[in-house]
Tab-separated table of C-alpha atoms in Angstrom:
chain	number	residue	atom	x	y	z
A	1	MET	CA	0.000	0.000	0.000
A	2	LEU	CA	1.374	3.393	-0.980
A	3	TRP	CA	0.652	6.567	0.940
A	4	ILE	CA	2.392	9.831	1.629
A	5	ARG	CA	3.028	11.437	5.022
A	6	LYS	CA	4.480	14.712	3.948
A	7	ALA	CA	2.727	17.286	1.798
A	8	ILE	CA	3.897	17.987	-1.706
A	9	LYS	CA	5.664	21.309	-1.569
A	10	LEU	CA	3.713	23.954	-3.449
A	11	ARG	CA	5.532	27.047	-4.651
A	12	HIS	CA	4.274	30.599	-5.267
A	13	ILE	CA	0.904	29.918	-3.584
A	14	HIS	CA	-0.250	31.872	-0.544
A	15	TYR	CA	-3.285	32.436	1.677
A	16	PHE	CA	-5.781	30.285	-0.226
A	17	LYS	CA	-7.633	27.435	1.426
A	18	ILE	CA	-8.279	24.283	-0.531
A	19	LYS	CA	-9.406	20.745	-0.019
A	20	SER	CA	-6.834	18.671	-1.871
A	21	MET	CA	-7.277	15.034	-2.731
A	22	ILE	CA	-4.625	13.267	-4.777
A	23	TYR	CA	-4.311	9.552	-5.215
A	24	ILE	CA	-1.327	7.820	-6.754
A	25	ILE	CA	-1.451	4.156	-7.635
A	26	PRO	CA	1.438	1.806	-8.393
A	27	ASN	CA	1.494	0.286	-11.851
A	28	HIS	CA	0.686	-3.370	-11.240
A	29	GLN	CA	-2.118	-5.697	-12.186
A	30	SER	CA	-3.109	-6.873	-8.701
A	31	ILE	CA	-4.520	-3.503	-7.585
A	32	ARG	CA	-7.522	-3.575	-5.245
A	33	TYR	CA	-9.655	-0.523	-4.518
A	34	SER	CA	-9.628	-1.230	-0.786
A	35	LYS	CA	-5.915	-0.383	-0.936
A	36	ILE	CA	-6.248	2.920	-2.745
A	37	CYS	CA	-5.435	5.750	-0.342
A	38	ILE	CA	-6.724	9.273	-0.666
A	39	LEU	CA	-4.711	12.176	0.724
A	40	ARG	CA	-6.889	14.904	2.145
A	41	THR	CA	-6.349	18.211	3.903
A	42	ASP	CA	-8.365	21.353	4.657
A	43	ILE	CA	-5.859	23.958	5.800
A	44	SER	CA	-4.044	27.078	4.670
A	45	LEU	CA	-1.447	26.460	1.995
A	46	LYS	CA	1.147	28.286	4.123
A	47	GLN	CA	0.962	25.385	6.557
A	48	LEU	CA	1.241	22.615	3.962
A	49	GLU	CA	4.974	22.151	4.275
A	50	ASN	CA	4.719	20.909	7.868
A	51	ILE	CA	1.473	18.947	7.691
A	52	ASN	CA	1.032	15.201	7.894
A	53	TYR	CA	-1.861	13.887	5.858
A	54	GLN	CA	-4.665	11.760	7.182
A	55	LYS	CA	-4.700	8.311	5.605
A	56	ILE	CA	-8.072	7.289	4.232
A	57	CYS	CA	-8.522	3.994	2.406
A	58	ASN	CA	-12.204	4.168	1.574
A	59	PHE	CA	-14.064	5.351	-1.508
A	60	HIS	CA	-17.507	5.359	0.180
A	61	THR	CA	-17.853	8.985	1.245
A	62	THR	CA	-21.641	9.207	1.631
A	63	SER	CA	-24.278	7.562	3.762
A	64	LYS	CA	-27.518	6.094	2.454
A	65	LEU	CA	-28.802	8.206	-0.436
A	66	HIS	CA	-32.354	9.061	-1.361
A	67	ILE	CA	-31.613	7.905	-4.935
A	68	PRO	CA	-28.525	5.694	-4.812
A	69	PRO	CA	-26.350	6.281	-7.904
A	70	ILE	CA	-25.972	2.541	-8.429
A	71	PHE	CA	-29.765	2.325	-8.603
A	72	ALA	CA	-29.825	5.087	-11.215
A	73	VAL	CA	-27.138	3.274	-13.225
A	74	ILE	CA	-29.137	0.039	-13.183
A	75	LEU	CA	-32.420	1.823	-13.908
A	76	ARG	CA	-31.470	2.883	-17.441
A	77	PRO	CA	-31.232	-0.591	-19.023
A	78	ILE	CA	-34.141	-1.810	-16.879
A	79	LEU	CA	-36.422	0.885	-18.333
A	80	LYS	CA	-35.679	-0.123	-21.924
A	81	LEU	CA	-35.796	-3.841	-21.222
A	82	GLY	CA	-38.986	-3.486	-19.203
A	83	ALA	CA	-40.750	-1.528	-21.967
A	84	PHE	CA	-39.678	-4.149	-24.517
A	85	ILE	CA	-40.786	-7.144	-22.402
A	86	LEU	CA	-44.082	-5.549	-21.372
A	87	GLY	CA	-44.949	-4.421	-24.901
A	88	ARG	CA	-44.089	-7.772	-26.462
A	89	GLY	CA	-45.865	-9.640	-23.665
A	90	ILE	CA	-49.085	-7.667	-24.082
A	91	LYS	CA	-48.955	-8.215	-27.848
A	92	ARG	CA	-48.716	-11.978	-27.363
A	93	TRP	CA	-51.436	-11.905	-24.700
A	94	TRP	CA	-53.723	-9.988	-27.076
A	95	GLN	CA	-53.048	-12.359	-29.986
A	96	LYS	CA	-54.159	-15.320	-27.848
A	97	LYS	CA	-57.548	-13.752	-27.111
A	98	SER	CA	-60.604	-14.697	-29.132
A	99	THR	CA	-62.510	-12.134	-31.177
A	100	GLN	CA	-65.216	-11.915	-28.507
A	101	GLU	CA	-62.639	-11.335	-25.755
A	102	GLN	CA	-60.889	-8.659	-27.795
A	103	GLU	CA	-64.199	-6.850	-28.349
A	104	TYR	CA	-64.922	-7.047	-24.627
A	105	TYR	CA	-61.606	-5.367	-23.738
A	106	LYS	CA	-62.121	-2.712	-26.417
A	107	LEU	CA	-65.525	-1.922	-24.945
A	108	LEU	CA	-64.028	-1.847	-21.445
A	109	PHE	CA	-61.433	0.662	-22.599
A	110	ARG	CA	-64.023	2.894	-24.297
A	111	GLU	CA	-66.171	2.937	-21.163
A	112	ASN	CA	-63.199	3.871	-18.989
A	113	ARG	CA	-61.184	5.933	-21.455
A	114	ASN	CA	-61.521	9.070	-19.338
A	115	ILE	CA	-59.831	7.267	-16.448
A	116	PHE	CA	-57.042	5.969	-18.687
A	117	LEU	CA	-56.498	9.312	-20.415
A	118	GLY	CA	-56.742	11.206	-17.137
A	119	SER	CA	-54.104	8.957	-15.591
A	120	LEU	CA	-51.861	9.517	-18.603
A	121	VAL	CA	-52.271	13.308	-18.428
A	122	LEU	CA	-51.644	13.285	-14.671
A	123	SER	CA	-48.483	11.228	-15.160
A	124	CYS	CA	-47.256	13.671	-17.805
A	125	LEU	CA	-47.941	16.642	-15.531
A	126	MET	CA	-46.095	14.983	-12.657
A	127	PHE	CA	-43.167	14.303	-14.973
A	128	ILE	CA	-43.098	17.946	-16.124
A	129	VAL	CA	-43.220	19.189	-12.525
A	130	TYR	CA	-40.384	16.828	-11.589
A	131	TYR	CA	-38.354	18.121	-14.527
A	132	LEU	CA	-38.924	21.775	-13.636
A	133	ILE	CA	-38.118	21.218	-9.967
A	134	HIS	CA	-34.773	19.665	-10.884
A	135	LEU	CA	-33.693	22.485	-13.186
A	136	GLU	CA	-30.824	24.490	-11.735
A	137	MET	CA	-28.666	27.328	-13.008
A	138	ASP	CA	-24.965	26.765	-13.480
A	139	PRO	CA	-23.054	29.440	-11.519
A	140	ILE	CA	-20.423	29.819	-14.245
A	141	THR	CA	-22.360	29.815	-17.529
A	142	LYS	CA	-25.781	30.814	-16.097
A	143	ARG	CA	-27.288	28.045	-18.230
A	144	ARG	CA	-30.220	26.104	-16.786
A	145	ARG	CA	-29.654	22.350	-16.688
A	146	PHE	CA	-31.470	19.226	-15.492
A	147	ILE	CA	-29.764	17.494	-12.533
A	148	ILE	CA	-31.441	14.659	-10.619
A	149	PHE	CA	-28.712	14.185	-7.989
A	150	ASN	CA	-28.003	16.258	-4.896
A	151	LYS	CA	-24.439	17.137	-3.853
A	152	LYS	CA	-23.824	13.917	-1.923
A	153	GLU	CA	-25.254	11.817	-4.732
A	154	GLN	CA	-23.097	13.673	-7.271
A	155	ALA	CA	-20.004	12.833	-5.233
A	156	ALA	CA	-21.061	9.192	-4.975
A	157	LEU	CA	-21.763	9.011	-8.714
A	158	GLY	CA	-18.372	10.550	-9.462
A	159	GLN	CA	-16.774	7.994	-7.156
A	160	LEU	CA	-18.619	5.174	-8.906
A	161	ILE	CA	-17.469	6.382	-12.329
A	162	LEU	CA	-13.934	6.803	-10.974
A	163	GLU	CA	-13.837	3.205	-9.752
A	164	MET	CA	-15.137	1.963	-13.105
A	165	HIS	CA	-12.425	3.765	-15.052
A	166	LEU	CA	-9.688	2.776	-12.632
A	167	GLU	CA	-10.757	-0.829	-13.097
A	168	GLU	CA	-10.831	-0.370	-16.874
A	169	HIS	CA	-7.290	1.044	-16.990
A	170	LYS	CA	-5.766	-0.715	-13.974
A	171	GLY	CA	-2.971	-2.238	-16.043
A	172	LEU	CA	-2.000	1.120	-17.538
A	173	LEU	CA	-1.697	3.329	-14.443
A	174	ILE	CA	1.521	5.346	-14.359
A	175	PRO	CA	3.488	5.200	-11.054
A	176	LYS	CA	3.914	8.325	-8.941
A	177	GLU	CA	7.629	8.571	-9.751
A	178	HIS	CA	6.884	9.493	-13.365
A	179	PRO	CA	7.980	13.108	-14.053
A	180	ALA	CA	4.648	13.862	-15.727
A	181	TYR	CA	2.975	14.006	-12.308
A	182	LYS	CA	5.113	16.920	-11.142
A	183	ARG	CA	4.544	18.770	-14.400
A	184	LEU	CA	0.774	18.272	-14.386
A	185	ILE	CA	0.282	19.038	-10.685
A	186	LYS	CA	2.132	22.333	-11.117
A	187	ILE	CA	-0.190	23.338	-13.978
A	188	ILE	CA	-3.353	22.244	-12.166
A	189	GLU	CA	-2.333	24.170	-9.036
A	190	LYS	CA	-1.784	27.314	-11.081
A	191	ILE	CA	-5.199	27.074	-12.747
A	192	LEU	CA	-6.965	26.418	-9.441
A	193	ILE	CA	-5.257	29.263	-7.582
A	194	LYS	CA	-5.868	31.800	-10.337
A	195	ASN	CA	-9.550	30.818	-10.478
A	196	LYS	CA	-10.152	30.674	-6.728
A	197	ASP	CA	-12.928	33.273	-7.062
A	198	LEU	CA	-15.145	30.549	-8.557
A	199	ILE	CA	-16.991	28.796	-5.745
A	200	THR	CA	-17.102	25.596	-7.789
A	201	VAL	CA	-13.291	25.572	-7.805
A	202	GLU	CA	-12.849	26.172	-4.082
A	203	ASN	CA	-15.458	23.611	-3.032
A	204	LYS	CA	-14.106	20.690	-5.048
A	205	ASN	CA	-11.754	17.870	-4.187
A	206	TRP	CA	-9.571	16.928	-7.142
A	207	THR	CA	-7.816	13.740	-8.133
A	208	LEU	CA	-5.218	13.190	-10.830
A	209	THR	CA	-4.439	9.925	-12.587
A	210	ILE	CA	-1.997	9.450	-15.475
A	211	ILE	CA	-2.640	6.509	-17.771
A	212	ASN	CA	-0.360	5.034	-20.413
A	213	SER	CA	-2.739	5.594	-23.324
A	214	PRO	CA	-3.143	8.202	-26.093
A	215	ILE	CA	-6.615	9.318	-24.953
A	216	LYS	CA	-7.636	12.134	-22.587
A	217	ASN	CA	-10.689	12.700	-20.428
A	218	ALA	CA	-12.064	13.757	-17.039
A	219	TYR	CA	-14.861	12.449	-14.874
A	220	GLU	CA	-16.578	14.844	-12.485
A	221	ARG	CA	-13.759	15.968	-10.142
A	222	ASN	CA	-11.356	13.264	-11.308
A	223	ILE	CA	-8.800	14.332	-13.920
A	224	PHE	CA	-7.501	11.537	-16.140
A	225	VAL	CA	-4.542	12.484	-18.320
A	226	PHE	CA	-3.507	9.901	-20.871
A	227	LEU	CA	0.218	9.890	-21.461
A	228	GLY	CA	0.028	9.948	-25.257
A	229	ILE	CA	-1.268	13.518	-25.289
A	230	LEU	CA	2.060	14.732	-23.869
A	231	SER	CA	3.800	13.749	-27.105
A	232	ILE	CA	1.485	15.996	-29.117
A	233	VAL	CA	1.537	19.240	-27.106
A	234	ASP	CA	4.342	21.670	-27.904
A	235	ASN	CA	4.555	23.375	-24.516
A	236	ASP	CA	2.966	23.813	-21.091
A	237	ASP	CA	0.558	26.428	-22.453
A	238	GLN	CA	-1.052	23.849	-24.726
A	239	LEU	CA	-1.074	21.319	-21.894
A	240	SER	CA	-2.728	23.950	-19.689
A	241	ILE	CA	-5.442	24.410	-22.311
A	242	ILE	CA	-6.170	20.670	-22.301
A	243	LEU	CA	-6.236	20.456	-18.506
A	244	ALA	CA	-8.418	23.564	-18.233
A	245	HIS	CA	-10.855	22.005	-20.707
A	246	GLU	CA	-11.040	18.784	-18.691
A	247	MET	CA	-11.363	20.698	-15.426
A	248	SER	CA	-14.207	22.688	-16.986
A	249	HIS	CA	-16.118	19.463	-17.572
A	250	ALA	CA	-15.796	18.818	-13.845
A	251	LEU	CA	-16.679	22.355	-12.744
A	252	LEU	CA	-19.733	22.388	-15.024
A	253	LEU	CA	-20.866	18.949	-13.753
A	254	HIS	CA	-21.083	17.668	-17.312
A	255	SER	CA	-20.839	13.999	-16.359
A	256	VAL	CA	-23.668	14.388	-13.818
A	257	GLU	CA	-25.742	16.418	-16.266
A	258	GLN	CA	-25.216	13.912	-19.077
A	259	PHE	CA	-26.248	11.027	-16.861
A	260	SER	CA	-29.344	12.917	-15.671
A	261	HIS	CA	-30.182	13.840	-19.248
A	262	ALA	CA	-29.722	10.279	-20.498
A	263	LEU	CA	-31.992	8.938	-17.751
A	264	LEU	CA	-34.609	11.536	-18.694
A	265	ILE	CA	-34.497	10.459	-22.348
A	266	ASP	CA	-34.756	6.795	-21.354
A	267	ILE	CA	-37.856	7.521	-19.265
A	268	LEU	CA	-39.437	9.432	-22.152
A	269	MET	CA	-38.668	6.568	-24.530
A	270	THR	CA	-40.373	3.868	-22.442
A	271	ILE	CA	-43.844	4.638	-23.860
A	272	PRO	CA	-42.761	4.683	-27.560
A	273	ILE	CA	-40.785	1.448	-27.044
A	274	PHE	CA	-43.755	-0.170	-25.313
A	275	LEU	CA	-46.188	0.888	-28.069
A	276	LEU	CA	-43.743	-0.187	-30.776
A	277	TRP	CA	-43.357	-3.743	-29.482
A	278	ALA	CA	-47.040	-4.001	-28.594
A	279	SER	CA	-48.278	-2.905	-32.033
A	280	PHE	CA	-45.940	-4.372	-34.680
A	281	PRO	CA	-44.565	-7.827	-35.547
A	282	ASP	CA	-41.262	-8.569	-33.831
A	283	SER	CA	-39.077	-8.195	-36.930
A	284	LEU	CA	-40.630	-4.848	-37.893
A	285	ALA	CA	-40.603	-3.624	-34.285
A	286	PHE	CA	-36.904	-4.461	-34.007
A	287	LEU	CA	-36.106	-2.601	-37.242
A	288	LEU	CA	-38.115	0.462	-36.209
A	289	HIS	CA	-36.539	0.364	-32.743
A	290	VAL	CA	-33.003	0.416	-34.165
A	291	ILE	CA	-33.838	3.145	-36.686
A	292	GLY	CA	-35.505	5.245	-34.002
A	293	GLN	CA	-32.503	4.945	-31.693
A	294	HIS	CA	-30.146	6.082	-34.462
A	295	ILE	CA	-32.410	9.029	-35.266
A	296	ILE	CA	-32.441	10.104	-31.614
A	297	ASN	CA	-28.653	9.824	-31.478
A	298	LEU	CA	-28.141	11.854	-34.642
A	299	LEU	CA	-30.729	14.545	-33.933
A	300	HIS	CA	-30.386	14.891	-30.176
A	301	ASN	CA	-27.802	12.888	-28.204
A	302	LEU	CA	-24.740	13.644	-30.338
A	303	PRO	CA	-25.520	17.373	-30.849
A	304	TYR	CA	-26.134	17.662	-27.100
A	305	SER	CA	-22.761	16.061	-26.337
A	306	ARG	CA	-20.996	18.344	-28.818
A	307	SER	CA	-22.614	21.384	-27.219
A	308	LEU	CA	-21.138	20.364	-23.850
A	309	GLU	CA	-17.703	19.996	-25.454
A	310	ASN	CA	-17.975	23.479	-26.943
A	311	GLU	CA	-19.054	24.825	-23.559
A	312	ALA	CA	-16.039	23.192	-21.885
A	313	ASP	CA	-13.779	24.672	-24.583
A	314	GLU	CA	-15.078	28.177	-23.846
A	315	VAL	CA	-14.978	27.908	-20.057
A	316	GLY	CA	-11.586	26.188	-20.209
A	317	LEU	CA	-10.278	29.076	-22.306
A	318	HIS	CA	-11.414	31.507	-19.593
A	319	LEU	CA	-9.803	29.423	-16.829
A	320	ALA	CA	-6.549	29.354	-18.784
A	321	ALA	CA	-6.664	33.094	-19.510
A	322	LYS	CA	-7.026	33.923	-15.813
A	323	ALA	CA	-4.081	31.599	-15.122
A	324	CYS	CA	-1.915	33.696	-17.481
A	325	VAL	CA	-1.658	30.952	-20.094
A	326	ASP	CA	-0.944	32.012	-23.673
A	327	VAL	CA	-4.481	31.240	-24.856
A	328	ARG	CA	-3.459	31.551	-28.503
A	329	GLU	CA	-1.893	28.119	-28.098
A	330	ALA	CA	-5.430	26.678	-27.883
A	331	VAL	CA	-5.903	27.467	-31.560
A	332	VAL	CA	-2.476	26.038	-32.391
A	333	PHE	CA	-3.212	22.792	-30.544
A	334	TRP	CA	-6.495	22.122	-32.348
A	335	ALA	CA	-4.937	23.209	-35.640
A	336	THR	CA	-2.235	20.612	-34.974
A	337	MET	CA	-4.893	17.979	-34.338
A	338	ARG	CA	-6.595	18.985	-37.592
A	339	VAL	CA	-3.349	18.597	-39.532
A	340	LEU	CA	-2.672	15.233	-37.891
A	341	SER	CA	-6.138	14.103	-38.982
A	342	GLU	CA	-5.553	15.334	-42.521
A	343	MET	CA	-2.291	13.381	-42.570
A	344	LYS	CA	-4.156	10.281	-41.272
A	345	LEU	CA	-2.035	10.334	-38.097
A	346	ALA	CA	-5.031	10.950	-35.838
A	347	SER	CA	-8.649	9.912	-36.027
A	348	ASN	CA	-10.703	12.138	-38.300
A	349	VAL	CA	-13.875	13.275	-36.540
A	350	VAL	CA	-17.073	13.312	-38.608
A	351	PRO	CA	-18.990	16.054	-36.735
A	352	TRP	CA	-22.544	14.794	-37.094
A	353	LEU	CA	-21.506	11.232	-36.159
A	354	SER	CA	-19.347	12.133	-33.165
A	355	THR	CA	-19.739	13.180	-29.547
A	356	HIS	CA	-16.992	15.771	-30.134
A	357	PRO	CA	-16.758	18.642	-32.636
A	358	ALA	CA	-14.322	18.286	-35.515
A	359	HIS	CA	-10.786	19.486	-34.785
A	360	GLY	CA	-11.048	22.201	-37.423
A	361	ASP	CA	-14.361	23.422	-36.010
A	362	ARG	CA	-12.833	23.735	-32.546
A	363	GLU	CA	-9.863	25.569	-34.017
A	364	GLN	CA	-12.132	28.127	-35.707
A	365	SER	CA	-14.480	28.465	-32.736
A	366	LEU	CA	-11.658	29.159	-30.280
A	367	ASN	CA	-10.063	31.604	-32.709
A	368	LYS	CA	-13.300	33.629	-32.729
A	369	LYS	CA	-13.232	33.774	-28.912
A	370	MET	CA	-9.580	34.803	-28.765
A	371	THR	CA	-10.095	38.573	-28.540
A	372	LYS	CA	-12.202	38.309	-25.373
A	373	ALA	CA	-9.867	35.682	-23.917
A	374	ILE	CA	-6.835	37.945	-24.375
A	375	GLU	CA	-8.749	40.854	-22.812
A	376	LEU	CA	-9.540	38.633	-19.813
A	377	LEU	CA	-5.880	37.628	-19.571
A	378	ARG	CA	-4.765	41.261	-19.490
A	379	SER	CA	-7.433	42.258	-16.961
A	380	SER	CA	-6.217	39.434	-14.692
A	381	GLY	CA	-2.869	41.153	-14.169
A	382	CYS	CA	-0.905	38.801	-16.399
A	383	PRO	CA	2.324	39.763	-18.181
A	384	GLU	CA	2.059	40.861	-21.780
A	385	LEU	CA	1.947	38.042	-24.298
A	386	ASN	CA	4.874	37.351	-26.582
A	387	PRO	CA	4.505	39.709	-29.563
A	388	ILE	CA	5.235	36.756	-31.846
A	389	ASP	CA	1.852	35.088	-32.276
A	390	PRO	CA	2.200	31.265	-32.260
A	391	ARG	CA	-0.768	31.078	-34.637
A	392	THR	CA	1.158	33.037	-37.247
A	393	ILE	CA	4.126	30.700	-36.941
A	394	PHE	CA	1.902	27.639	-37.256
A	395	TYR	CA	-0.031	28.843	-40.301
A	396	LYS	CA	3.203	29.659	-42.134
A	397	ARG	CA	4.245	26.007	-42.036
A	398	THR	CA	3.802	23.935	-45.153
A	399	LEU	CA	2.622	20.339	-45.118
A	400	LYS	CA	6.254	19.299	-45.559
A	401	ASP	CA	7.229	21.421	-42.549
A	402	HIS	CA	4.562	19.707	-40.462
A	403	GLU	CA	5.808	16.299	-41.555
A	404	VAL	CA	9.399	17.139	-40.585
A	405	TYR	CA	8.243	18.542	-37.245
A	406	PHE	CA	6.118	15.486	-36.436
A	407	ARG	CA	9.071	13.231	-37.253
A	408	GLN	CA	11.258	15.202	-34.858
A	409	LYS	CA	8.665	14.761	-32.105
A	410	GLY	CA	8.358	11.047	-32.766
A	411	ILE	CA	4.730	11.260	-33.873
A	412	ILE	CA	5.773	9.956	-37.286
A	413	ILE	CA	8.056	6.966	-36.842
A	414	THR	CA	10.437	6.301	-39.737
């Protein structure tokens, strides 16, 4: 079991209180979550150098919840499966009835249709009221969003998702001795301190995990950095942009919102799924079910996910600007990703088929926001930016120049 008694020394940080939570896990296959230790403190940063951390080896931070997250996770497939089984079961039950019995039930429905319709309307009204009650305004973007979990449940859900992803990547976890940890922690500290005016920053516990994989992501308050991204970024400014984007997902509760939204859609879809399997032959019902799911994904789920990515890009740009990061590097990074895609060295995102915007779209979108971001940087008391714009340097490169540069970085292996 690995745990740390002495605080990591933080430089250039004063008079700001945080709750820090960092876990570091050895890189071996036999990891068990009961042996994962969380380091936690709630004191002034001036005192960190002499503090001994409390050792906590327990992921279960909440008591019994009104809506347990594990129940919500299980509920989603149960809703779809239940609507399918009930609809198909009623169809078979109806087919076994004689003509006289079918007429009897039709007459029974007509005589009591007001009760049936009234119950349906009442259920819809209750659903609408529930939806409206659970709308809340995000303190950063001022956007109203649907959240079904309270603060404790959000923490438990984040913990559940964290455990799932740790289990998924348990053979790829980078040990604490890796120099990337020191580099990333320094950047994260800078972003947090410079954005301490945001209550969502001050009230969060953060974790950092580095994984030996070329992907990147974050889950609620848990930052996952995949080692492959470090070979693509040119400097710490670009790395800061990536981390600020991932931290924005956490600050904006995107994982909690997406889960709440997905559960809402699943509840709404139970009636159409039930009617579909109750009304059509199995083969046709299956075909219509699959087509309907793809239509919902294309017209709603994927655009919704892309909108959250764009929101995290914008908020992340603001976090980085306040942390005195050269925000122009955000455009350079996504332009680099676009070029890598054009050279078939990175996956090419088809916008309307993806959860993420295309690299070129993100490049253009961030470029349009650059004027305000630079104004925010200057108003935050940051030093003047280098007069040589990194965007200008990048756009002067030819395709051959990019190829030579990528070979030098080891992205293209000869």
